[in-house]
Amino acid sequence: MQNPPPSQAASGTLSLSADPVIPRTVATAVASKKKEHMPALDGLRGLAAISVVISHLPTKTPFWEKMNFGECGVFLFFVLSGFLMTHLHLQQPINAVNVRRFCVARVARIVPLYYAIVLVAFAVSMLTQVDFHYRMDLADLVRLLAFAGSVDVFWSVGPEFQFYGFFLLLWWIPSLRGRSRTIALALLGVLVVASYVASPYLPGILFVSKLHIFLGGVGIALLRNWWGARAQAQPHVIALLQLLACAAVLVMLLPYPHMLLPLFPEADVARFSVWYYVDLPRVLLAGLVVLAFSYRSAASDALLGNGLVGELGRASFSIYLLHRPVMDLMDKLGLFSRLDPWVSGIGCILVVVLLSSLVNRLWETPARVWITARLGAAPKHAAPARA
């Protein structure tokens, strides 16, 4: 997402080295999971970021304009988040030490880059009259710093960060026993159903409007752990899953602006992309993609686990937040209007990737490592407090 478990979850690399405490019946599966590496998911995150960039290019052919690049990319981000939180943390005991590490890792992953770009955008807004996508006023700044803002692409960071807090609740429930667990699960079920029923009518900046998407990732992680505890995934099964996953990505990208399973009236989901985010079949498709590429194969390593795509994954958050300023600058210079759409589009993507990789190396990763090193380790005198 570099150090022991907490910073690995936060830094962008999917190397799983946490030490979960679980029953002996799945000890063998966990022994292999401790050193498991999922390079294809890094690559998947990187390509999801690039798909958002493509969706925002101002000059595209009509066909590319209709494709669901942006929605597909954000959808995969949310499912990946639910999957990784569950796979990395849910089987660990919930105690003060692990919760501290989790919270520090999440803050270190999101806050340094996000706050830096928001504050720079606010300063530019206050000091100049330049019109750009991140232009904001003081009220926008306050909402964005509270992870409840809706300025351009910043809108999706709020639900992501809010879900981290909700995940602590999911993590706590398995530690309950007897009737308490039953009641907690029942209340959780009511919340999930209610949030989905209300999702088309809720502000998109609230995580509950996307809760079913995050939980799709949670469910896939639980399914993978359950399956891994009982059987070793065979190469031919993995190959079939990954073929189906490629088909699923194509279906998610198709220019079909309606729900695949129309559970809501057409008029209620007519607002921008609402029909996409509330569609349960698309949750299943995204879940299939994440599940399939969580397994390693020669094909997945070549397609998504290579060095170039892996770099996209490591810089994916920078790509997501920095592509708009790059496009604004290119637009001011008239490059999109003067150049062929393919030339300007590919050139824009290259500049975004190079800038994002540089920012990731010079700011995002050093800040994450510094915060994790300073705040992530529990005090030596503090014994783990069992929940």
JSON list of C-alpha atoms in Angstrom, two decimals, residues 258-339:
[
{"chain": "A", "resi": 258, "resn": "HIS", "atom": "CA", "xyz": [-27.91, 1.68, -16.72]},
{"chain": "A", "resi": 259, "resn": "MET", "atom": "CA", "xyz": [-27.98, -0.74, -13.81]},
{"chain": "A", "resi": 260, "resn": "LEU", "atom": "CA", "xyz": [-27.35, -4.34, -14.82]},
{"chain": "A", "resi": 261, "resn": "LEU", "atom": "CA", "xyz": [-29.82, -5.30, -12.09]},
{"chain": "A", "resi": 262, "resn": "PRO", "atom": "CA", "xyz": [-32.40, -2.47, -11.99]},
{"chain": "A", "resi": 263, "resn": "LEU", "atom": "CA", "xyz": [-33.41, -2.54, -8.32]},
{"chain": "A", "resi": 264, "resn": "PHE", "atom": "CA", "xyz": [-34.14, 1.19, -8.25]},
{"chain": "A", "resi": 265, "resn": "PRO", "atom": "CA", "xyz": [-36.43, 3.27, -10.49]},
{"chain": "A", "resi": 266, "resn": "GLU", "atom": "CA", "xyz": [-34.56, 4.71, -13.47]},
{"chain": "A", "resi": 267, "resn": "ALA", "atom": "CA", "xyz": [-35.35, 8.27, -12.42]},
{"chain": "A", "resi": 268, "resn": "ASP", "atom": "CA", "xyz": [-33.84, 7.73, -8.96]},
{"chain": "A", "resi": 269, "resn": "VAL", "atom": "CA", "xyz": [-30.46, 6.70, -10.35]},
{"chain": "A", "resi": 270, "resn": "ALA", "atom": "CA", "xyz": [-30.30, 9.12, -13.28]},
{"chain": "A", "resi": 271, "resn": "ARG", "atom": "CA", "xyz": [-27.85, 11.47, -11.56]},
{"chain": "A", "resi": 272, "resn": "PHE", "atom": "CA", "xyz": [-24.24, 11.27, -12.66]},
{"chain": "A", "resi": 273, "resn": "SER", "atom": "CA", "xyz": [-22.94, 7.70, -12.25]},
{"chain": "A", "resi": 274, "resn": "VAL", "atom": "CA", "xyz": [-25.42, 6.78, -9.51]},
{"chain": "A", "resi": 275, "resn": "TRP", "atom": "CA", "xyz": [-26.66, 3.89, -11.65]},
{"chain": "A", "resi": 276, "resn": "TYR", "atom": "CA", "xyz": [-23.10, 2.54, -11.71]},
{"chain": "A", "resi": 277, "resn": "TYR", "atom": "CA", "xyz": [-22.24, 2.73, -8.02]},
{"chain": "A", "resi": 278, "resn": "VAL", "atom": "CA", "xyz": [-25.51, 1.23, -6.75]},
{"chain": "A", "resi": 279, "resn": "ASP", "atom": "CA", "xyz": [-25.41, -1.75, -9.14]},
{"chain": "A", "resi": 280, "resn": "LEU", "atom": "CA", "xyz": [-24.86, -5.03, -7.26]},
{"chain": "A", "resi": 281, "resn": "PRO", "atom": "CA", "xyz": [-23.76, -7.07, -10.33]},
{"chain": "A", "resi": 282, "resn": "ARG", "atom": "CA", "xyz": [-20.92, -4.59, -10.81]},
{"chain": "A", "resi": 283, "resn": "VAL", "atom": "CA", "xyz": [-19.90, -5.22, -7.18]},
{"chain": "A", "resi": 284, "resn": "LEU", "atom": "CA", "xyz": [-19.69, -8.94, -8.00]},
{"chain": "A", "resi": 285, "resn": "LEU", "atom": "CA", "xyz": [-17.72, -8.25, -11.17]},
{"chain": "A", "resi": 286, "resn": "ALA", "atom": "CA", "xyz": [-15.21, -6.06, -9.31]},
{"chain": "A", "resi": 287, "resn": "GLY", "atom": "CA", "xyz": [-14.99, -8.67, -6.55]},
{"chain": "A", "resi": 288, "resn": "LEU", "atom": "CA", "xyz": [-14.21, -11.34, -9.13]},
{"chain": "A", "resi": 289, "resn": "VAL", "atom": "CA", "xyz": [-11.41, -9.18, -10.55]},
{"chain": "A", "resi": 290, "resn": "VAL", "atom": "CA", "xyz": [-9.82, -8.64, -7.13]},
{"chain": "A", "resi": 291, "resn": "LEU", "atom": "CA", "xyz": [-10.22, -12.30, -6.12]},
{"chain": "A", "resi": 292, "resn": "ALA", "atom": "CA", "xyz": [-8.73, -13.61, -9.36]},
{"chain": "A", "resi": 293, "resn": "PHE", "atom": "CA", "xyz": [-5.68, -11.37, -9.33]},
{"chain": "A", "resi": 294, "resn": "SER", "atom": "CA", "xyz": [-5.01, -11.89, -5.63]},
{"chain": "A", "resi": 295, "resn": "TYR", "atom": "CA", "xyz": [-3.59, -15.24, -6.79]},
{"chain": "A", "resi": 296, "resn": "ARG", "atom": "CA", "xyz": [-0.24, -15.31, -8.53]},
{"chain": "A", "resi": 297, "resn": "SER", "atom": "CA", "xyz": [0.27, -16.86, -11.93]},
{"chain": "A", "resi": 298, "resn": "ALA", "atom": "CA", "xyz": [2.78, -16.41, -14.73]},
{"chain": "A", "resi": 299, "resn": "ALA", "atom": "CA", "xyz": [0.15, -14.51, -16.70]},
{"chain": "A", "resi": 300, "resn": "SER", "atom": "CA", "xyz": [-0.82, -12.17, -13.85]},
{"chain": "A", "resi": 301, "resn": "ASP", "atom": "CA", "xyz": [2.83, -11.47, -13.04]},
{"chain": "A", "resi": 302, "resn": "ALA", "atom": "CA", "xyz": [3.48, -10.61, -16.68]},
{"chain": "A", "resi": 303, "resn": "LEU", "atom": "CA", "xyz": [0.33, -8.53, -17.10]},
{"chain": "A", "resi": 304, "resn": "LEU", "atom": "CA", "xyz": [-0.02, -6.74, -13.76]},
{"chain": "A", "resi": 305, "resn": "GLY", "atom": "CA", "xyz": [3.02, -7.70, -11.72]},
{"chain": "A", "resi": 306, "resn": "ASN", "atom": "CA", "xyz": [5.75, -6.31, -13.94]},
{"chain": "A", "resi": 307, "resn": "GLY", "atom": "CA", "xyz": [7.94, -3.41, -12.86]},
{"chain": "A", "resi": 308, "resn": "LEU", "atom": "CA", "xyz": [6.23, -0.74, -14.95]},
{"chain": "A", "resi": 309, "resn": "VAL", "atom": "CA", "xyz": [2.69, -1.52, -13.84]},
{"chain": "A", "resi": 310, "resn": "GLY", "atom": "CA", "xyz": [3.94, -2.05, -10.29]},
{"chain": "A", "resi": 311, "resn": "GLU", "atom": "CA", "xyz": [5.31, 1.49, -10.33]},
{"chain": "A", "resi": 312, "resn": "LEU", "atom": "CA", "xyz": [1.87, 2.72, -11.36]},
{"chain": "A", "resi": 313, "resn": "GLY", "atom": "CA", "xyz": [0.47, 0.92, -8.32]},
{"chain": "A", "resi": 314, "resn": "ARG", "atom": "CA", "xyz": [2.99, 2.47, -5.95]},
{"chain": "A", "resi": 315, "resn": "ALA", "atom": "CA", "xyz": [2.25, 5.94, -7.29]},
{"chain": "A", "resi": 316, "resn": "SER", "atom": "CA", "xyz": [-1.50, 5.36, -7.76]},
{"chain": "A", "resi": 317, "resn": "PHE", "atom": "CA", "xyz": [-2.64, 7.81, -5.07]},
{"chain": "A", "resi": 318, "resn": "SER", "atom": "CA", "xyz": [-0.36, 10.50, -6.47]},
{"chain": "A", "resi": 319, "resn": "ILE", "atom": "CA", "xyz": [-1.65, 9.76, -9.97]},
{"chain": "A", "resi": 320, "resn": "TYR", "atom": "CA", "xyz": [-5.22, 10.08, -8.75]},
{"chain": "A", "resi": 321, "resn": "LEU", "atom": "CA", "xyz": [-4.68, 13.44, -7.05]},
{"chain": "A", "resi": 322, "resn": "LEU", "atom": "CA", "xyz": [-2.17, 15.06, -9.42]},
{"chain": "A", "resi": 323, "resn": "HIS", "atom": "CA", "xyz": [-3.63, 14.33, -12.84]},
{"chain": "A", "resi": 324, "resn": "ARG", "atom": "CA", "xyz": [-6.12, 17.22, -12.65]},
{"chain": "A", "resi": 325, "resn": "PRO", "atom": "CA", "xyz": [-3.45, 19.92, -12.10]},
{"chain": "A", "resi": 326, "resn": "VAL", "atom": "CA", "xyz": [-1.41, 18.48, -14.99]},
{"chain": "A", "resi": 327, "resn": "MET", "atom": "CA", "xyz": [-4.48, 18.63, -17.24]},
{"chain": "A", "resi": 328, "resn": "ASP", "atom": "CA", "xyz": [-5.23, 22.18, -16.12]},
{"chain": "A", "resi": 329, "resn": "LEU", "atom": "CA", "xyz": [-1.71, 23.28, -17.04]},
{"chain": "A", "resi": 330, "resn": "MET", "atom": "CA", "xyz": [-1.79, 21.52, -20.41]},
{"chain": "A", "resi": 331, "resn": "ASP", "atom": "CA", "xyz": [-5.16, 23.12, -21.11]},
{"chain": "A", "resi": 332, "resn": "LYS", "atom": "CA", "xyz": [-3.82, 26.60, -20.26]},
{"chain": "A", "resi": 333, "resn": "LEU", "atom": "CA", "xyz": [-0.95, 25.99, -22.67]},
{"chain": "A", "resi": 334, "resn": "GLY", "atom": "CA", "xyz": [-3.42, 25.00, -25.39]},
{"chain": "A", "resi": 335, "resn": "LEU", "atom": "CA", "xyz": [-1.90, 21.55, -25.86]},
{"chain": "A", "resi": 336, "resn": "PHE", "atom": "CA", "xyz": [-5.21, 19.69, -25.90]},
{"chain": "A", "resi": 337, "resn": "SER", "atom": "CA", "xyz": [-6.64, 21.96, -28.59]},
{"chain": "A", "resi": 338, "resn": "ARG", "atom": "CA", "xyz": [-3.50, 22.08, -30.75]},
{"chain": "A", "resi": 339, "resn": "LEU", "atom": "CA", "xyz": [-2.45, 18.43, -30.67]}
]
